[in-house]
Short mmCIF file of C-alpha atoms in Angstrom, two decimals:
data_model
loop_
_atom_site.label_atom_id
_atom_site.label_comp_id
_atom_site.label_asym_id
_atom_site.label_seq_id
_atom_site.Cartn_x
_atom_site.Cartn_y
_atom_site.Cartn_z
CA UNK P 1 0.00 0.00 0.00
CA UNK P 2 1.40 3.60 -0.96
CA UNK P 3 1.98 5.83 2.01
CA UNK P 4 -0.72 8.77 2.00
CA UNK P 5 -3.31 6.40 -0.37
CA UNK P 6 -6.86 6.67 1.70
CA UNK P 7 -7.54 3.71 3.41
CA UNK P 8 -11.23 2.36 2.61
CA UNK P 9 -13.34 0.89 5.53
CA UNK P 10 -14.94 -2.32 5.07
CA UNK P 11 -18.30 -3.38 4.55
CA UNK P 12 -19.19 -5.35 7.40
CA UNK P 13 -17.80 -3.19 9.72
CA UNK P 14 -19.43 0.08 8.08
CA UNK P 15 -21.63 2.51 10.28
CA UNK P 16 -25.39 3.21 9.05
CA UNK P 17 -26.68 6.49 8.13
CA UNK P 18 -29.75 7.72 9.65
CA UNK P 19 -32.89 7.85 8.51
CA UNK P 20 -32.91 10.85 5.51
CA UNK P 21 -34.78 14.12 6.47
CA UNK P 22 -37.17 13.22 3.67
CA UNK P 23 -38.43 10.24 5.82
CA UNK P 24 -37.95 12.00 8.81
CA UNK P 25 -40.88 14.43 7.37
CA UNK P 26 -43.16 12.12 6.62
CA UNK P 27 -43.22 10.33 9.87
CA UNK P 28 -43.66 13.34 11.72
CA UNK P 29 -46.58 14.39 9.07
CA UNK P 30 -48.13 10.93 9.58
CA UNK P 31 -48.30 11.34 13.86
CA UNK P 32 -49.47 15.43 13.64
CA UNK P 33 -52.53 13.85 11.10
CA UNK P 34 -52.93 11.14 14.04
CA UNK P 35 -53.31 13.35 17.03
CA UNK P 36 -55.17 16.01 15.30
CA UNK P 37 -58.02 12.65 14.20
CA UNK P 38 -57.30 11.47 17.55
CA UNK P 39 -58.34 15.17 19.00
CA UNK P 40 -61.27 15.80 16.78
CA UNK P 41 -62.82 12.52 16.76
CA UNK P 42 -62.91 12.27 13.05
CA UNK P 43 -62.81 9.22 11.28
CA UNK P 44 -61.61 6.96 14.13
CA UNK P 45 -64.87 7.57 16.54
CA UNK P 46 -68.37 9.04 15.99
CA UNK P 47 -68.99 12.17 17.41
CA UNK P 48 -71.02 12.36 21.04
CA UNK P 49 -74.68 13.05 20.22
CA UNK P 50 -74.20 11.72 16.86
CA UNK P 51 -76.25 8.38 15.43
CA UNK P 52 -75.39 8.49 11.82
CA UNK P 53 -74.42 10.53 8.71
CA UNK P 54 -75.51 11.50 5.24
CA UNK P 55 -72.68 13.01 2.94
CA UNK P 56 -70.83 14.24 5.62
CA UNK P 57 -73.55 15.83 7.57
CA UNK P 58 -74.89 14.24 10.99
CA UNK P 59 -77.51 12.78 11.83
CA UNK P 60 -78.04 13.80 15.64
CA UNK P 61 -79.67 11.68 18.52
CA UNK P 62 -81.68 14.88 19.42
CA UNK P 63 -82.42 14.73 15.40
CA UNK P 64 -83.69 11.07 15.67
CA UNK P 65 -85.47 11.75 19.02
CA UNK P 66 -87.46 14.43 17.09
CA UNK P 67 -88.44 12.27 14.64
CA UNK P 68 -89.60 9.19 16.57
CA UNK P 69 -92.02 11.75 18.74
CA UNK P 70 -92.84 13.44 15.21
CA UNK P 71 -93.85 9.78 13.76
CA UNK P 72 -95.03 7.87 16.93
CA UNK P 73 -98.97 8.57 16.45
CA UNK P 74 -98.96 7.23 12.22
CA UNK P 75 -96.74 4.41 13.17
CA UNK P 76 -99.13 3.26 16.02
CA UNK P 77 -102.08 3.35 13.82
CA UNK P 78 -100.57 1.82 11.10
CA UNK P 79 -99.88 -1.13 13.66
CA UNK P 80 -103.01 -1.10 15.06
CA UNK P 81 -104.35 -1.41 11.46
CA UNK P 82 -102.21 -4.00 9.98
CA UNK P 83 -101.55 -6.30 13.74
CA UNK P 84 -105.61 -5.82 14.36
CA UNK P 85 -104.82 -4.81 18.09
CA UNK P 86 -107.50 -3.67 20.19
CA UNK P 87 -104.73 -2.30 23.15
CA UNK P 88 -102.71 0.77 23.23
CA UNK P 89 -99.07 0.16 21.67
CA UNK P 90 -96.40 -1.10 23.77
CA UNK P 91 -93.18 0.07 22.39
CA UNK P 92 -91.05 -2.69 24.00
CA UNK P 93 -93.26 -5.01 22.79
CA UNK P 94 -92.87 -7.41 19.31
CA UNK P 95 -95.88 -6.52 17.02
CA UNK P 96 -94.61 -9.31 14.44
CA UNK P 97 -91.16 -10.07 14.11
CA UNK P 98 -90.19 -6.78 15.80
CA UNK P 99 -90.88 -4.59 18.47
CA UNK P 100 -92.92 -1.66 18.01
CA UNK P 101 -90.12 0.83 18.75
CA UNK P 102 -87.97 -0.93 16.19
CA UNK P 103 -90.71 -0.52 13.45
CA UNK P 104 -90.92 3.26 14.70
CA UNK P 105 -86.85 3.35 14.78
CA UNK P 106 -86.96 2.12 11.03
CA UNK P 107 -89.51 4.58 9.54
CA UNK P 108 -88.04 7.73 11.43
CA UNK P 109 -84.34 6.55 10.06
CA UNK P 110 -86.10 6.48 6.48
CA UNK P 111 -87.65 9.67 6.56
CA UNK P 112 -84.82 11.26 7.98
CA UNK P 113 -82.44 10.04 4.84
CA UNK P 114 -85.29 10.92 2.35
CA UNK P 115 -85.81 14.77 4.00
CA UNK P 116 -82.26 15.11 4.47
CA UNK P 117 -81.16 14.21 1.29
CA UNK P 118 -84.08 17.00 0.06
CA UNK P 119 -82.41 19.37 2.35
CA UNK P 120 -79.13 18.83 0.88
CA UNK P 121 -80.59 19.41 -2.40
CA UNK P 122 -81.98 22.49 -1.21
CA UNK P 123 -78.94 23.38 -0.37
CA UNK P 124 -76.69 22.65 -3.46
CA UNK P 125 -79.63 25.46 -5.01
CA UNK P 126 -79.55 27.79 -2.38
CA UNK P 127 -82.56 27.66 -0.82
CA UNK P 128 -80.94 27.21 2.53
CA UNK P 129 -77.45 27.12 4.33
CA UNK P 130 -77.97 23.82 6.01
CA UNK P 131 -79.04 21.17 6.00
CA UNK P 132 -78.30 19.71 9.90
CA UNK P 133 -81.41 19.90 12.87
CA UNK P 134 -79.55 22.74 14.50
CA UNK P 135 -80.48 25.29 11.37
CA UNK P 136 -84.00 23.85 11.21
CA UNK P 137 -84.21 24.72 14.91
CA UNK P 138 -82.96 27.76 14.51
CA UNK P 139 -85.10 28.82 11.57
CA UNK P 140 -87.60 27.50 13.30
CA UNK P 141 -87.31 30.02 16.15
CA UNK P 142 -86.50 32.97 13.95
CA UNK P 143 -89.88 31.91 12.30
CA UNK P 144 -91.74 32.22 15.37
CA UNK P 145 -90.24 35.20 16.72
CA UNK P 146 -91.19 36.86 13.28
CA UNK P 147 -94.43 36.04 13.63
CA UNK P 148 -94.95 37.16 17.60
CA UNK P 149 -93.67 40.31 16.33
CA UNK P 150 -96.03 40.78 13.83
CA UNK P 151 -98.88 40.29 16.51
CA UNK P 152 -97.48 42.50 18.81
CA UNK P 153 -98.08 45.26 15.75
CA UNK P 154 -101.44 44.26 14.95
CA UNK P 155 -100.38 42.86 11.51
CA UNK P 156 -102.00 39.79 9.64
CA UNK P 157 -100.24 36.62 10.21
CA UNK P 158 -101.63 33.99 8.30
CA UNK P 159 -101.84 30.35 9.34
CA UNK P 160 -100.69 29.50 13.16
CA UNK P 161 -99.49 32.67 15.29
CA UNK P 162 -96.75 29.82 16.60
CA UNK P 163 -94.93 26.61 15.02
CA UNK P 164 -94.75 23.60 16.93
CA UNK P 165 -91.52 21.97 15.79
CA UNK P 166 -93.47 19.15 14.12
CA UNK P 167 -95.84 21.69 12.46
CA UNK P 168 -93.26 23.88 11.11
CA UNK P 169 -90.79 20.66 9.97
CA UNK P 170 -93.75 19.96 7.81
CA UNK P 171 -94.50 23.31 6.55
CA UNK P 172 -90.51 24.24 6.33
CA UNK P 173 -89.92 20.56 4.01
CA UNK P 174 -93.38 21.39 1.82
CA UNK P 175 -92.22 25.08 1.17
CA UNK P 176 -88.60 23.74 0.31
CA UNK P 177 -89.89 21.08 -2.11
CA UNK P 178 -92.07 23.52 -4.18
CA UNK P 179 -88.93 25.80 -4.32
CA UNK P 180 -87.41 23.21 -5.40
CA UNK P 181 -89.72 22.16 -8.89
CA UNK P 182 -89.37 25.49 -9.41
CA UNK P 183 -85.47 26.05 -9.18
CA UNK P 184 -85.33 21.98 -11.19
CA UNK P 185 -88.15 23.11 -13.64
CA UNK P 186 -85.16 22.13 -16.82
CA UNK P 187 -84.58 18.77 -15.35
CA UNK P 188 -88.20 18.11 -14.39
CA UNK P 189 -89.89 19.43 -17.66
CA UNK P 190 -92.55 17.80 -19.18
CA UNK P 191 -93.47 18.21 -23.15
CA UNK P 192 -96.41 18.73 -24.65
CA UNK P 193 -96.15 14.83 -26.30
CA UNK P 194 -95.97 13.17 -22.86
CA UNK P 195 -99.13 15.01 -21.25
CA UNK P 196 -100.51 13.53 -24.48
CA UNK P 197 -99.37 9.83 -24.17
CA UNK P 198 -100.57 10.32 -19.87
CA UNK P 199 -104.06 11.43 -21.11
CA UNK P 200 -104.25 8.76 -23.93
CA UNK P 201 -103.11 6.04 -21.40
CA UNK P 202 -105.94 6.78 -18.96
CA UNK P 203 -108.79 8.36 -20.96
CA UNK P 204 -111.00 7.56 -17.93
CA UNK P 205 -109.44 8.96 -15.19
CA UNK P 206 -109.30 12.38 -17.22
CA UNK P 207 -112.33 12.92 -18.66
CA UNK P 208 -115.31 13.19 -15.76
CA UNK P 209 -115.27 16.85 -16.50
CA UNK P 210 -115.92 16.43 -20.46
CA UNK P 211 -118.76 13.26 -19.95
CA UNK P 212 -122.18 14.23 -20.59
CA UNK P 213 -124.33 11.49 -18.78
CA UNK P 214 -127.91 10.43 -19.66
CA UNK P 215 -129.92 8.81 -16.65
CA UNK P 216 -132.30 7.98 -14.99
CA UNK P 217 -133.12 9.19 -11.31
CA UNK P 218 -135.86 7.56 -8.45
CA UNK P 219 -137.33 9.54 -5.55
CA UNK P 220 -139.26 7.37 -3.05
CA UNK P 221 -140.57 8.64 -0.40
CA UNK P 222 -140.64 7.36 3.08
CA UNK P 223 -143.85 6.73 4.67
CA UNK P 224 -144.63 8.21 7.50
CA UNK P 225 -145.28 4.96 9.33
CA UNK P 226 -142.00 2.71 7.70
CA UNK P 227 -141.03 0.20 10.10
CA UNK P 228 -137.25 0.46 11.19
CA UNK P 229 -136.34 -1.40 8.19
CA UNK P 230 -137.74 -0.12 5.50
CA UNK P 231 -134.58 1.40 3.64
CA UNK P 232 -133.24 -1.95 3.82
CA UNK P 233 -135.86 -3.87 2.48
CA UNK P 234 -136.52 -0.90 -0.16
CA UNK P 235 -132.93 -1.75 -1.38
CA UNK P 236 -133.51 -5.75 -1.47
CA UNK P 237 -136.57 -4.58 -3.78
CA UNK P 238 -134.39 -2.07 -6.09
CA UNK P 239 -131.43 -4.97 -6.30
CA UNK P 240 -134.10 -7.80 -7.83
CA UNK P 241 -135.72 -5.34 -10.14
CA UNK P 242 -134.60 -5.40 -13.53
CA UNK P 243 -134.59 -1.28 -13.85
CA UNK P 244 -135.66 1.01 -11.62
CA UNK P 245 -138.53 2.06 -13.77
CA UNK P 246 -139.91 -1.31 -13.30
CA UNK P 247 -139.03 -0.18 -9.35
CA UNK P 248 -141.33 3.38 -10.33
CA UNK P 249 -144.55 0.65 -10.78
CA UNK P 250 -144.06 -1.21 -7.64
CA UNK P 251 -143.35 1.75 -5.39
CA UNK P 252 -146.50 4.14 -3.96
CA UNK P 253 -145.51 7.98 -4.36
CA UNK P 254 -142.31 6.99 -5.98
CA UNK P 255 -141.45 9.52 -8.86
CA UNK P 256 -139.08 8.39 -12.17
CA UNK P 257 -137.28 11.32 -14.15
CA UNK P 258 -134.77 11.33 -16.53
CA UNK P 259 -132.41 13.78 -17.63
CA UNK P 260 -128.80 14.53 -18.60
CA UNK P 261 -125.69 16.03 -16.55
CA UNK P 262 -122.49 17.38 -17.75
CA UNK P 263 -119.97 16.52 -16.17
CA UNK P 264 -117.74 19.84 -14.41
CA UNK P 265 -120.93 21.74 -15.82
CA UNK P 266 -120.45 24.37 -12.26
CA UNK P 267 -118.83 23.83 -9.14
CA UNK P 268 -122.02 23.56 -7.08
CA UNK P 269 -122.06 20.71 -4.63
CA UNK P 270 -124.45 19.07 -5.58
CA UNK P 271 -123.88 18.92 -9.24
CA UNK P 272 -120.14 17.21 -8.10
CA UNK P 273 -121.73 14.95 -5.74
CA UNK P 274 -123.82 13.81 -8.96
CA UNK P 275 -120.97 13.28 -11.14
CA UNK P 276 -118.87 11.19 -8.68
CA UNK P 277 -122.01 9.73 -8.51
CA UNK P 278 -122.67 8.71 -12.41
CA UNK P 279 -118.94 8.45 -12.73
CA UNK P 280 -118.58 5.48 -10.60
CA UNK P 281 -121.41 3.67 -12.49
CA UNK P 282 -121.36 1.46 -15.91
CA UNK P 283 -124.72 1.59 -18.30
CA UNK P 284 -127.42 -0.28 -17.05
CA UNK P 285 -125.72 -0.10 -13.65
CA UNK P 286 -128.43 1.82 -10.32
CA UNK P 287 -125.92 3.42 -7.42
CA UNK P 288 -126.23 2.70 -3.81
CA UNK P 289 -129.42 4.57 -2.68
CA UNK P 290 -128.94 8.09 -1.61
CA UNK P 291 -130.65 9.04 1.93
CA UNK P 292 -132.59 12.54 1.81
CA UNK P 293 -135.41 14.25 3.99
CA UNK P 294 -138.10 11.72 4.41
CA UNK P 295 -136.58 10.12 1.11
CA UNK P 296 -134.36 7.75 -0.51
CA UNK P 297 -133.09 8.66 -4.20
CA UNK P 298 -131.90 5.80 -6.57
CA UNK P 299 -129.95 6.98 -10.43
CA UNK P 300 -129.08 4.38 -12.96
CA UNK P 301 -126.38 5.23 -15.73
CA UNK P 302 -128.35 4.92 -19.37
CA UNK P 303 -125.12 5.87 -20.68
CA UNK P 304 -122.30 8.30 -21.18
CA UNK P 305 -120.73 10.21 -24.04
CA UNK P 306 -117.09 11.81 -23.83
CA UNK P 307 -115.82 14.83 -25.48
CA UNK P 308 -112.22 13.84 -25.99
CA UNK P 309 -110.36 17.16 -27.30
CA UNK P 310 -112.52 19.17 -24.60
CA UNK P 311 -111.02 16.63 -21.78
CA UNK P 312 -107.79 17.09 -22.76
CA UNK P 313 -108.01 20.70 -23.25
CA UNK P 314 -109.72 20.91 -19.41
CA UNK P 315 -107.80 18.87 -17.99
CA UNK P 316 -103.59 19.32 -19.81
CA UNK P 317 -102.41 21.71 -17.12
CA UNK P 318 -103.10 19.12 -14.56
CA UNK P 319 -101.78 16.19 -15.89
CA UNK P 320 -98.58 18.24 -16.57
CA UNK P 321 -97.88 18.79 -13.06
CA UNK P 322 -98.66 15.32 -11.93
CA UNK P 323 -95.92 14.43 -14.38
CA UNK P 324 -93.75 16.97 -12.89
CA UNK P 325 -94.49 15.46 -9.54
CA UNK P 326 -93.69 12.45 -10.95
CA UNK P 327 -90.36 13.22 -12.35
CA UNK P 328 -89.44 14.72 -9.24
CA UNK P 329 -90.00 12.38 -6.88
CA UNK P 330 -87.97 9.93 -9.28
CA UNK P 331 -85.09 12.43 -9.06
CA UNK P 332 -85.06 12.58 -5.45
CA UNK P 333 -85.06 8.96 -5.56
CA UNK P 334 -81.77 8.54 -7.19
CA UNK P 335 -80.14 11.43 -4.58
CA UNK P 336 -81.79 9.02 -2.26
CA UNK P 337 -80.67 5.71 -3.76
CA UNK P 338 -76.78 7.36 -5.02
CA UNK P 339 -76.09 9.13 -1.12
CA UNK P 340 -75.95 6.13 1.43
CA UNK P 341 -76.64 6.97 5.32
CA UNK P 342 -74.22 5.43 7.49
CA UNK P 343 -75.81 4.42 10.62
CA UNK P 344 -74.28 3.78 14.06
CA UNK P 345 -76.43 0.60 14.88
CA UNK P 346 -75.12 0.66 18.99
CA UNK P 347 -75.81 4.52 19.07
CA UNK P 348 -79.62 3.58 17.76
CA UNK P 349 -80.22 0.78 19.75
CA UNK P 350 -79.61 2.47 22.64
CA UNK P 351 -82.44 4.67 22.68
CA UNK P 352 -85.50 3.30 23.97
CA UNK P 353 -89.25 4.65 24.37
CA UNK P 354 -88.48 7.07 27.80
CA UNK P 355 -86.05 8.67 25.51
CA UNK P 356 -88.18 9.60 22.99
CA UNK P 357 -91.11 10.49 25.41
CA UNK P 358 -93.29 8.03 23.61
#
């Protein structure tokens, strides 16, 4: 080896560098992430208070609580309907496979991801600058306050002087969704072709206003000594006649006219009680007798003739906004169907009945 020549240190005994600065970084950007999750709750725990979320926005316990007590007196009538029970609802009780309170638990959860996802859409247009219970509350107070004030100054305040919370979620969600056909009225519009094809595809259901009817109607009178049953008995006689002129004949006092009635001819009551009357019936067909003052009034259909351009003509404007209402409600569907609610199933379950103040 030369004298002076640099002397070159092995392999196996060579020290290791530290870690590079670049690594170094990153670790220390990984742990300040961690504790500021760790610190905020996010991601790695639900917030307190908190039972589920909807596109980042929470869905509240107080929220849910609201809507159970909002819900409580349709769900228990729907029970009682389809479970037949003849005793008040117990919540922690199974109607079916599950308890009542479960049932209730389901439907609020529903309704709150349907009107949620309408307040977010509300939202996205403007109509209001959020969507979470806090800002309903809130408007919901500013609402009231507005209108206290108005009656302190003698001014008109139409509808309730004061909101309930219940009564103004429904009126806040019914104003919001008409803003909102309005502010979607591109995306929801309906041509002039597909009121057509709606009205061609249900002629009936469109055309009570545009029917003239021809008929026949019977007046009997009730005698002034009819047993207890003789409206019953009149009716057995009416339902084995062949007509109700052949009814006229058999009757004392009773009085056969006939006539015609256009249908929509005035808004009078008793001309629409008439046509849902002669509307429900087929040619040949008598209606259910009709009760009067010492009287009983019978009307059989001879038949019907439609004016089919006049229909349309009365009745376009109306089938266009059912179709609008129809496209709408299949839009909110897909913001339903395309924005998934993410539930916390142990923060749900453990609310029970006293909770809700069922």
């Amino acid at each position: 080896m030369k004298a002076g020549a640099p002397v070159r240190a092995g392999r196996k005994g060579a020290g290791r560098r530290g870690p590079s600065r670049r690594v170094v970084l990153v670790i220390a950007g990984v742990v300040t992430a961690l504790a500021a999750l760790i610190g905020t709750g996010v991601a790695l725990a639900a917030r307190p208070g908190q039972v589920a979320t909807l596109a980042g926005h929470p869905v509240t316990r107080d929220e849910l609580l609201f809507h159970l007590r909002r819900l409580a007196p349709t769900v228990q009538n729907e029970l009682h309907n389809r479970f037949h029970l003849q005793t008040p609802i117990t919540w922690a009780e199974k109607t079916g496979d599950r308890t009542a309170l479960q049932r209730l638990t389901e439907r609020a959860l529903d309704d709150i991801h349907r009107d949620k996802t309408t307040l977010l859409l509300a939202q996205e247009q403007g109509l209001i600058d959020s969507p979470d219970h806090d800002a309903f509350l809130a408007a919901l107070d500013a609402e009231n306050a507005r209108r206290a004030d108005a009656v302190t100054k003698g001014e008109v305040v139409y509808g309730l002087a004061e909101f309930s919370p219940e009564q103004y979620y429904s009126h806040h969600l019914t104003e919001l969704t008409t803003a909102l056909k309005q502010r979607l009225a591109p995306e929801l519009a309906v041509t002039d072709a597909e009121v057509r094809r709606a009205f061609d595809a249900d002629r009936d259901a469109w055309s009570a206003n545009a029917t003239t009817y021809t008929y026949a109607k019977l007046v009997v009178p009730i005698p002034d000594d009819a047993p207890a049953g003789y409206a019953r008995d009149l009716q057995r006689r009416v339902a084995a006649a062949d007509d109700l002129k052949q009814v006229a004949e058999r009757e004392p006092g009773a009085t056969l006219t006939t006539a015609t009635h256009q249908g929509g001819g005035t808004a009078a009551a008793h001309d629409r009680d008439l046509t849902a009357v002669l509307g429900g019936l087929d040619p040949g067909q008598v209606s259910a007798p009709v009760p009067g003052t010492g009287q009983i009034t019978y009307y059989e259909l001879d038949g019907e003739t439609v004016d089919a351009e006049a229909a349309f003509a009365a009745y376009a404007r109306r089938i266009r906004q059912s179709l609008i209402e129809e496209k709408f409600t299949q839009f909110l569907q897909r913001r339903v169907d395309s924005t998934p609610m993410r539930v916390d199933a142990a923060a749900v379950d453990a609310i029970n009945a006293e909770d809700a103040r069922l």
